[in-house]
Every structure is written in structure tokens, then in C-alpha cells.
Short mmCIF file of C-alpha atoms in Angstrom, two decimals:
data_model
loop_
_atom_site.label_atom_id
_atom_site.label_comp_id
_atom_site.label_asym_id
_atom_site.label_seq_id
_atom_site.Cartn_x
_atom_site.Cartn_y
_atom_site.Cartn_z
CA MET A 1 6.50 -22.39 19.36
CA SER A 2 9.52 -22.23 17.56
CA LYS A 3 12.48 -23.11 19.76
CA LEU A 4 14.69 -20.10 21.14
CA ALA A 5 17.75 -21.44 22.66
CA SER A 6 15.52 -24.73 22.63
CA ARG A 7 12.77 -23.30 24.26
CA PRO A 8 9.88 -21.38 21.92
CA ILE A 9 8.42 -18.48 22.41
CA PRO A 10 4.71 -18.57 21.16
CA GLU A 11 4.45 -15.49 19.03
CA ARG A 12 8.09 -16.44 17.25
CA ALA A 13 7.08 -19.85 16.42
CA PHE A 14 6.72 -18.15 12.89
CA ARG A 15 10.72 -18.16 13.22
CA PRO A 16 11.21 -21.32 11.44
CA ALA A 17 9.46 -19.61 8.47
CA LEU A 18 11.42 -16.64 9.12
CA LYS A 19 14.74 -18.49 8.70
CA LEU A 20 13.65 -19.40 5.97
CA LEU A 21 13.71 -16.16 4.46
CA SER A 22 17.25 -15.22 5.67
CA ALA A 23 18.06 -14.13 2.24
CA LEU A 24 14.90 -12.12 1.83
CA VAL A 25 14.31 -10.15 4.80
CA PRO A 26 16.36 -7.78 6.57
CA LYS A 27 17.30 -8.92 9.92
CA THR A 28 15.87 -5.95 11.88
CA ALA A 29 12.56 -6.46 9.96
CA ARG A 30 10.36 -7.56 12.72
CA LYS A 31 7.62 -5.54 11.64
CA PRO A 32 6.35 -5.48 7.92
CA MET A 33 7.83 -3.14 5.78
CA PRO A 34 5.74 -0.32 4.05
CA VAL A 35 3.51 -1.54 1.40
CA PHE A 36 4.43 -0.52 -1.78
CA VAL A 37 2.48 1.10 -4.84
CA ARG A 38 1.93 -2.21 -6.95
CA VAL A 39 4.20 -0.90 -9.80
CA PHE A 40 6.17 -3.73 -11.30
CA GLY A 41 9.33 -3.17 -13.03
CA PRO A 42 10.23 -3.28 -16.39
CA VAL A 43 10.27 -6.60 -18.27
CA LEU A 44 13.41 -8.26 -17.65
CA VAL A 45 15.60 -7.93 -20.81
CA VAL A 46 17.66 -10.84 -20.12
CA ALA A 47 14.39 -13.03 -19.19
CA VAL A 48 13.06 -16.00 -21.51
CA LEU A 49 9.72 -15.68 -22.99
CA ALA A 50 6.82 -15.66 -20.74
CA GLY A 51 5.56 -19.11 -20.31
CA CYS A 52 8.67 -20.81 -21.37
CA THR A 53 11.19 -21.95 -19.02
CA GLY A 54 14.14 -23.25 -21.04
CA ALA A 55 14.07 -21.11 -24.28
CA PRO A 56 17.11 -18.57 -24.69
CA ALA A 57 16.24 -14.93 -23.88
CA GLN A 58 16.79 -11.89 -26.28
CA GLY A 59 19.84 -9.98 -25.74
CA LEU A 60 22.04 -11.52 -23.22
CA GLU A 61 20.32 -14.84 -23.18
CA LEU A 62 19.64 -15.83 -19.57
CA LYS A 63 18.17 -19.26 -19.14
CA VAL A 64 16.02 -20.38 -16.56
CA ALA A 65 15.08 -24.16 -16.99
CA GLY A 66 13.01 -26.60 -14.99
CA ALA A 67 9.39 -27.15 -14.43
CA PHE A 68 7.27 -24.99 -12.12
CA GLY A 69 7.52 -26.06 -8.39
CA ALA A 70 10.75 -27.70 -9.20
CA ARG A 71 14.09 -26.84 -8.74
CA PRO A 72 15.22 -24.02 -11.39
CA THR A 73 18.27 -24.06 -13.10
CA VAL A 74 19.66 -20.72 -14.03
CA ASP A 75 22.33 -20.17 -17.06
CA PHE A 76 23.60 -16.73 -16.52
CA PRO A 77 25.34 -14.81 -19.24
CA ASP A 78 28.55 -12.96 -19.27
CA GLY A 79 28.28 -9.34 -17.55
CA LYS A 80 26.26 -7.88 -15.02
CA PRO A 81 22.21 -7.19 -15.43
CA ALA A 82 20.94 -3.98 -16.62
CA PRO A 83 20.31 -1.21 -14.23
CA GLY A 84 17.31 -0.96 -11.90
CA LEU A 85 14.93 -3.42 -10.78
CA GLN A 86 13.93 -6.11 -13.48
CA VAL A 87 10.91 -8.38 -13.41
CA ASP A 88 9.37 -10.69 -15.85
CA GLU A 89 6.72 -13.60 -15.72
CA LEU A 90 7.80 -16.99 -17.18
CA THR A 91 4.62 -18.42 -16.33
CA THR A 92 1.20 -17.07 -15.70
CA GLY A 93 -1.19 -18.85 -12.96
CA LYS A 94 -4.68 -19.22 -12.89
CA GLY A 95 -4.85 -18.93 -8.95
CA ALA A 96 -5.61 -16.34 -6.45
CA ARG A 97 -3.99 -12.95 -6.77
CA LEU A 98 -1.44 -11.91 -4.24
CA GLU A 99 -2.23 -8.94 -2.13
CA PRO A 100 -0.40 -6.78 0.65
CA ASP A 101 -0.38 -8.69 3.88
CA ASP A 102 -1.09 -12.21 1.94
CA VAL A 103 0.85 -14.95 3.10
CA ALA A 104 2.68 -16.40 -0.07
CA VAL A 105 4.03 -20.05 -0.28
CA VAL A 106 6.38 -20.09 -2.44
CA GLN A 107 9.68 -22.57 -3.95
CA TYR A 108 12.61 -20.30 -4.70
CA THR A 109 16.25 -19.78 -5.52
CA ALA A 110 18.33 -16.52 -5.17
CA HIS A 111 21.78 -15.87 -6.40
CA VAL A 112 24.20 -12.94 -6.27
CA TRP A 113 24.28 -11.56 -10.05
CA ASP A 114 27.81 -10.53 -10.09
CA GLY A 115 28.84 -11.52 -13.57
CA GLY A 116 31.16 -14.04 -12.13
CA ARG A 117 30.43 -16.87 -10.08
CA ASN A 118 26.79 -15.69 -9.50
CA ARG A 119 26.64 -17.91 -6.41
CA LEU A 120 23.44 -19.23 -5.01
CA VAL A 121 23.15 -17.64 -1.66
CA ASP A 122 19.69 -19.06 -0.71
CA SER A 123 17.01 -21.52 -1.60
CA SER A 124 13.94 -23.19 -0.47
CA PHE A 125 15.01 -26.50 -2.12
CA THR A 126 17.71 -26.99 0.16
CA ARG A 127 15.37 -26.68 3.04
CA GLY A 128 13.32 -29.38 2.39
CA ALA A 129 10.28 -27.55 2.32
CA PRO A 130 8.29 -24.57 0.59
CA ALA A 131 8.66 -21.21 2.30
CA ALA A 132 6.16 -18.43 3.46
CA PHE A 133 6.70 -15.23 2.40
CA PRO A 134 4.64 -12.19 3.96
CA VAL A 135 3.81 -10.21 1.30
CA GLY A 136 4.49 -6.45 2.17
CA GLY A 137 7.30 -7.47 4.46
CA LEU A 138 9.74 -8.53 2.07
CA LEU A 139 12.65 -6.73 0.19
CA PRO A 140 11.27 -3.60 -1.76
CA GLY A 141 11.90 -5.43 -4.96
CA LEU A 142 10.59 -8.60 -4.21
CA ASP A 143 7.39 -7.03 -2.89
CA ARG A 144 6.99 -4.92 -6.09
CA ALA A 145 7.62 -8.30 -8.23
CA LEU A 146 5.31 -10.22 -6.32
CA GLU A 147 2.01 -8.36 -5.27
CA GLY A 148 -0.68 -8.59 -7.94
CA ARG A 149 0.86 -11.95 -9.32
CA THR A 150 -1.38 -15.16 -9.46
CA VAL A 151 -0.82 -18.65 -7.69
CA GLY A 152 0.61 -20.81 -10.43
CA SER A 153 3.02 -18.31 -11.75
CA ARG A 154 6.86 -18.19 -12.00
CA VAL A 155 8.58 -14.50 -11.40
CA ILE A 156 11.90 -13.99 -12.01
CA ALA A 157 13.48 -10.47 -10.52
CA ALA A 158 16.97 -8.84 -10.96
CA VAL A 159 17.07 -6.82 -7.77
CA PRO A 160 19.38 -3.84 -7.49
CA PRO A 161 20.73 -3.06 -3.73
CA GLY A 162 18.67 0.08 -3.70
CA ASP A 163 15.60 -2.51 -3.85
CA GLY A 164 17.28 -5.00 -1.70
CA PHE A 165 19.14 -4.92 1.44
CA GLY A 166 20.77 -1.67 1.12
CA PRO A 167 23.95 -0.71 2.94
CA ASN A 168 23.29 -3.42 5.76
CA PRO A 169 22.89 -6.68 3.99
CA PRO A 170 22.96 -10.27 5.96
CA ARG A 171 26.14 -12.49 5.74
CA GLY A 172 26.82 -13.75 2.57
CA VAL A 173 25.56 -10.79 0.41
CA GLY A 174 27.67 -7.36 -0.05
CA PRO A 175 25.98 -3.76 0.04
CA SER A 176 26.42 -3.54 -3.86
CA ASP A 177 25.42 -7.15 -4.77
CA GLU A 178 22.29 -7.46 -7.41
CA LEU A 179 20.13 -10.52 -6.38
CA PHE A 180 18.52 -12.68 -8.90
CA TYR A 181 15.28 -14.69 -7.66
CA VAL A 182 13.39 -17.25 -9.02
CA VAL A 183 9.88 -17.65 -7.25
CA ASP A 184 7.23 -20.16 -8.15
CA ILE A 185 4.23 -19.30 -6.16
CA LEU A 186 2.19 -22.17 -4.68
CA GLY A 187 -0.30 -20.50 -2.56
CA ALA A 188 -1.85 -17.41 -1.44
CA HIS A 189 -3.17 -17.08 2.07
CA HIS A 190 -5.03 -13.89 2.63
CA LYS A 191 -5.73 -11.85 5.97
CA GLY A 192 -8.23 -12.97 7.95
CA ALA A 193 -8.11 -16.67 6.50
CA SER A 194 -9.80 -19.02 8.75
CA VAL A 195 -11.56 -22.10 9.23
CA GLU A 196 -15.33 -21.92 9.88
CA GLY A 197 -15.12 -24.25 12.52
CA ARG A 198 -17.91 -25.59 15.14
CA ALA A 199 -17.91 -25.03 18.85
CA GLY A 200 -16.36 -27.83 21.02
CA THR A 201 -14.99 -28.93 24.30
CA LEU A 202 -12.03 -30.76 25.71
CA ALA A 203 -11.16 -30.96 29.47
CA GLY A 204 -13.72 -28.26 30.41
CA VAL A 205 -12.11 -25.77 27.80
CA ARG A 206 -14.73 -24.26 25.45
CA VAL A 207 -14.41 -23.00 22.13
CA SER A 208 -16.66 -20.86 20.05
CA ALA A 209 -17.79 -21.65 16.46
CA GLY A 210 -17.35 -19.12 13.62
CA ALA A 211 -14.15 -17.98 11.46
CA ARG A 212 -12.35 -16.39 14.83
CA PRO A 213 -12.61 -18.83 17.92
CA ALA A 214 -12.74 -17.71 21.05
CA LEU A 215 -11.14 -19.54 24.04
CA GLN A 216 -13.44 -20.08 27.26
CA VAL A 217 -10.69 -21.65 29.97
CA PRO A 218 -12.51 -23.06 33.17
CA ALA A 219 -11.47 -22.05 37.05
CA ALA A 220 -10.83 -25.47 37.66
CA ALA A 221 -7.30 -27.12 37.89
CA PRO A 222 -5.86 -28.30 34.80
CA PRO A 223 -5.74 -31.79 33.92
CA ALA A 224 -2.01 -33.53 34.06
CA ARG A 225 -2.04 -35.05 30.75
CA PHE A 226 -1.73 -33.79 27.24
CA ALA A 227 -5.29 -33.87 25.29
CA SER A 228 -6.15 -32.95 21.80
CA THR A 229 -9.39 -33.11 19.71
CA VAL A 230 -10.25 -32.35 16.19
CA LEU A 231 -13.27 -29.86 16.28
CA GLU A 232 -13.65 -29.54 12.67
CA ARG A 233 -11.92 -32.00 10.19
CA GLY A 234 -10.92 -30.58 6.94
CA SER A 235 -10.37 -32.82 3.58
CA GLY A 236 -7.09 -31.49 2.29
CA PRO A 237 -3.76 -32.71 2.50
CA LYS A 238 -2.26 -34.24 5.70
CA ALA A 239 0.14 -32.50 7.93
CA ARG A 240 3.30 -34.68 8.03
CA PRO A 241 6.85 -34.26 9.41
CA GLY A 242 8.83 -32.07 6.77
CA ARG A 243 5.86 -30.17 5.25
CA LEU A 244 4.77 -26.65 5.69
CA VAL A 245 1.72 -25.93 7.58
CA VAL A 246 0.07 -22.58 7.49
CA THR A 247 -2.20 -21.98 10.30
CA GLN A 248 -4.31 -19.35 12.55
CA TYR A 249 -4.05 -19.92 16.22
CA ALA A 250 -4.63 -18.54 19.66
CA GLY A 251 -3.20 -19.69 23.05
CA ALA A 252 -3.99 -19.06 26.49
CA VAL A 253 -2.63 -19.88 30.08
CA TRP A 254 -4.72 -21.92 31.87
CA GLY A 255 -4.24 -20.52 35.42
CA SER A 256 -4.58 -16.96 34.38
CA ARG A 257 -6.98 -17.89 31.78
CA ARG A 258 -5.38 -14.98 29.54
CA VAL A 259 -4.60 -15.10 25.98
CA PHE A 260 -0.61 -14.83 25.32
CA ASP A 261 -0.76 -14.76 21.55
CA THR A 262 -2.99 -15.18 18.64
CA THR A 263 -2.68 -14.50 15.27
CA TRP A 264 -6.45 -13.56 14.76
CA THR A 265 -5.42 -10.02 16.24
CA SER A 266 -3.43 -9.19 13.04
CA GLY A 267 -5.33 -11.77 10.86
CA LEU A 268 -2.25 -12.75 9.29
CA PRO A 269 -1.73 -16.62 9.13
CA LYS A 270 1.76 -17.91 10.04
CA ALA A 271 3.27 -21.08 8.68
CA PHE A 272 5.50 -23.66 10.66
CA LYS A 273 7.88 -26.84 9.29
CA LEU A 274 6.69 -29.92 10.85
CA GLY A 275 9.36 -31.96 12.50
CA ASP A 276 12.43 -30.17 12.35
CA GLY A 277 12.64 -29.23 16.05
CA GLY A 278 11.04 -25.94 15.59
CA LEU A 279 7.77 -26.74 17.35
CA ILE A 280 6.71 -27.59 20.95
CA ARG A 281 5.64 -31.29 21.51
CA ALA A 282 2.38 -30.54 21.71
CA TRP A 283 2.00 -29.10 18.29
CA GLU A 284 4.07 -31.90 16.77
CA ARG A 285 1.51 -34.45 18.20
CA ALA A 286 -1.50 -32.90 17.59
CA LEU A 287 -1.21 -31.70 14.31
CA THR A 288 0.56 -34.54 12.42
CA GLY A 289 -1.82 -36.72 10.59
CA VAL A 290 -4.54 -33.92 10.61
CA PRO A 291 -5.77 -32.64 7.13
CA ALA A 292 -5.99 -28.94 5.97
CA GLY A 293 -9.09 -27.36 6.70
CA SER A 294 -9.29 -28.59 10.12
CA ARG A 295 -9.74 -26.70 13.52
CA VAL A 296 -7.74 -28.56 16.57
CA LEU A 297 -8.06 -27.98 20.24
CA MET A 298 -5.10 -28.85 22.53
CA VAL A 299 -4.41 -28.85 26.31
CA VAL A 300 -0.70 -28.70 26.94
CA PRO A 301 0.92 -29.74 30.32
CA PRO A 302 4.32 -28.03 30.93
CA ALA A 303 6.13 -31.16 29.41
CA TYR A 304 4.62 -30.87 26.34
CA GLY A 305 5.00 -27.08 25.93
CA TYR A 306 7.73 -24.75 27.14
CA GLY A 307 8.96 -27.30 30.18
CA ALA A 308 10.47 -26.10 33.30
CA PRO A 309 12.15 -22.99 32.32
CA GLY A 310 8.43 -21.97 31.03
CA PHE A 311 8.79 -18.59 28.94
CA PRO A 312 8.74 -15.44 31.24
CA ALA A 313 8.63 -12.81 28.29
CA TYR A 314 4.92 -14.26 27.70
CA GLY A 315 4.01 -14.58 31.49
CA ILE A 316 4.51 -18.40 31.01
CA LYS A 317 5.82 -20.17 34.08
CA GLY A 318 7.46 -23.72 34.21
CA SER A 319 4.34 -24.98 36.03
CA ASP A 320 1.80 -23.54 33.45
CA THR A 321 -0.54 -25.25 31.49
CA LEU A 322 -1.58 -23.98 27.95
CA VAL A 323 -4.29 -24.18 25.70
CA PHE A 324 -4.13 -23.86 21.69
CA VAL A 325 -6.84 -23.57 19.44
CA VAL A 326 -5.26 -23.97 15.75
CA ASP A 327 -6.67 -23.57 12.48
CA VAL A 328 -4.66 -25.78 9.59
CA LEU A 329 -5.40 -23.48 6.60
CA ALA A 330 -3.04 -25.50 4.28
CA VAL A 331 -0.42 -28.06 4.29
CA TYR A 332 2.36 -28.22 1.36
#
């Protein structure tokens, strides 16, 4: 549902979330990177004391100030960081523990630590919403820093090139640049997470109950108008423009009754920001105002989906009506 050249492809609906990782995930990473052993780097010798977010550190006296979840201020010392991956936990949360294949929802900043300008190269705060990090598919240094951490934790990491982008970094980062991250872990969504929704129907489309819903599309002609219904209504925060929505979903073509995209195959949740033009019209309309913990069914005529161009890569013609069932796992 994210728009590629103004038209989305369903599987790449995750692209808005991946764009948030532009300084984190190598451009070539379309598949998760290998999962690294849960071994954390040595305590960052220039970090502030664990649990403190404004006190000077030992040694080089790097300071990270600011409340958890708020934009941090980083006061770098003179000189470059010590060699190797260095990680510290400034605040320890009491929430769920991050595991490989989880989607971690975070606020973060990323600097190039060069002992000079130490420039900011990426930040969720400049994008207006938290980011979704696929744990196990990040830079090696970030995966090692975040795996095993708990929701509510603030983690800082100095990531050397060998644990970062290596010789092929994205624009704005040099091959020999050391990166410094401040990451606040707001949420963790495990592989296979789902809404235990009830069965339901809409315009003849049937959805089964349970954690992994099945779509049954009728052989009759599709309706001409957009329609949506909430099959299971949650009680969490409501999805609004500008907020990040974590989902599981499946989409089918009405005419062929073929499922063309589903997250339930892998079980990996995907996250999207509402209201930034990255989603098809149907999703924006059907999900806005829906609380987290809900299951939504929608019937999507072309004007609310991919329009006249369709999406040939997924076998979607410009005349195709689509069907989606979406679990809204969380809203940030």
C-alpha cells in the first residue's frame, strides 16, 4: 500500500517504514540480514551511567540528556570513540523483551561520530512519528545492541563501520564513519502477533475467526462502491493521521479470488504512517479512527486502490476490485 511512483504495491506497503530506516538498513537489504548471536558489546566507556540521562560519564564525559521518548541531546567529547562496538543501557524498561523477528517501535537519533561536527544523519523526530525496526534485519551493530533489550529501555550504541554499513554506506555516511545511536524502545510486536477476531462478512466476502483469518471471496460481481466494517473493535489508541500503525494483513483480488499479499505467511508485522500519502485511499479511510486491537475488513474498488494503472507485478489490473482484512495491532 505504499505508493511507488504515486502507486503502491501491496508487499511494499512497508516501504514508508523502511524509509524511516534510511540510515539504518543497507539499501540492498530486502530480506532480513542473518540473525546475530545475542552478545552485547562492552559497556560504552563514554556512556552516561545506566538509568541517568543527563549526568556526565566517566572518561570522555559524553552526555545524553532528555526524557525517555523525547528528542535526546548528545554532548560529544573531543576525539573519536574507542575502537569496536560499544553499547550501554541508560534506562532499563520493564516491558517485553526484544527477540529476533520482532518489530520494535522506537524513537531514535543517529549521528556520525567523527570527533568534529558529529553531525545528525537520521532521526525519527524529524519524521514526525516513531519508526519500526525489524529486529534481526538491521545493521549488525544495532541488532546486537537491541536484541534482548526490554520495552521502556533507552539504549546507546557506538557502531564502527565493520558492524555498520561496511564499504557501501548510503548517501551521507562514509565507509569509515562511526555511527552513534540513541534508541528508545517504545514497543515490541512479536512474530505471529494477531487480533483474535471473530468471523464476519461484508458484501458477500467472508472472513474466518481466529488469530489468522482466511478470506473467502464470492464468485459474484464485486460491488461498485467502497465499503469497510470493523469485525472486532479493540480498546487501544485510535489510528489518526500522523500516527504509526502496526498491522498484520491479507489482500485478495476479487475476480480471481487470489490472495496477492499477506503478512500472515511470514508472521512479521508491518507498520505504516497514516496521512503522509504512503497508503492507498482505502486504508486511509478504513483505518482512521479505528482503535488498536481491531480487525477491519474492506472492499476496495479501483478508485480506492491502485487506480487505472493497477499493479501488474502483483497481477492487479486497473479494473480489479480488491479485498483486505487488517489487524490493527498497535497505534503510536
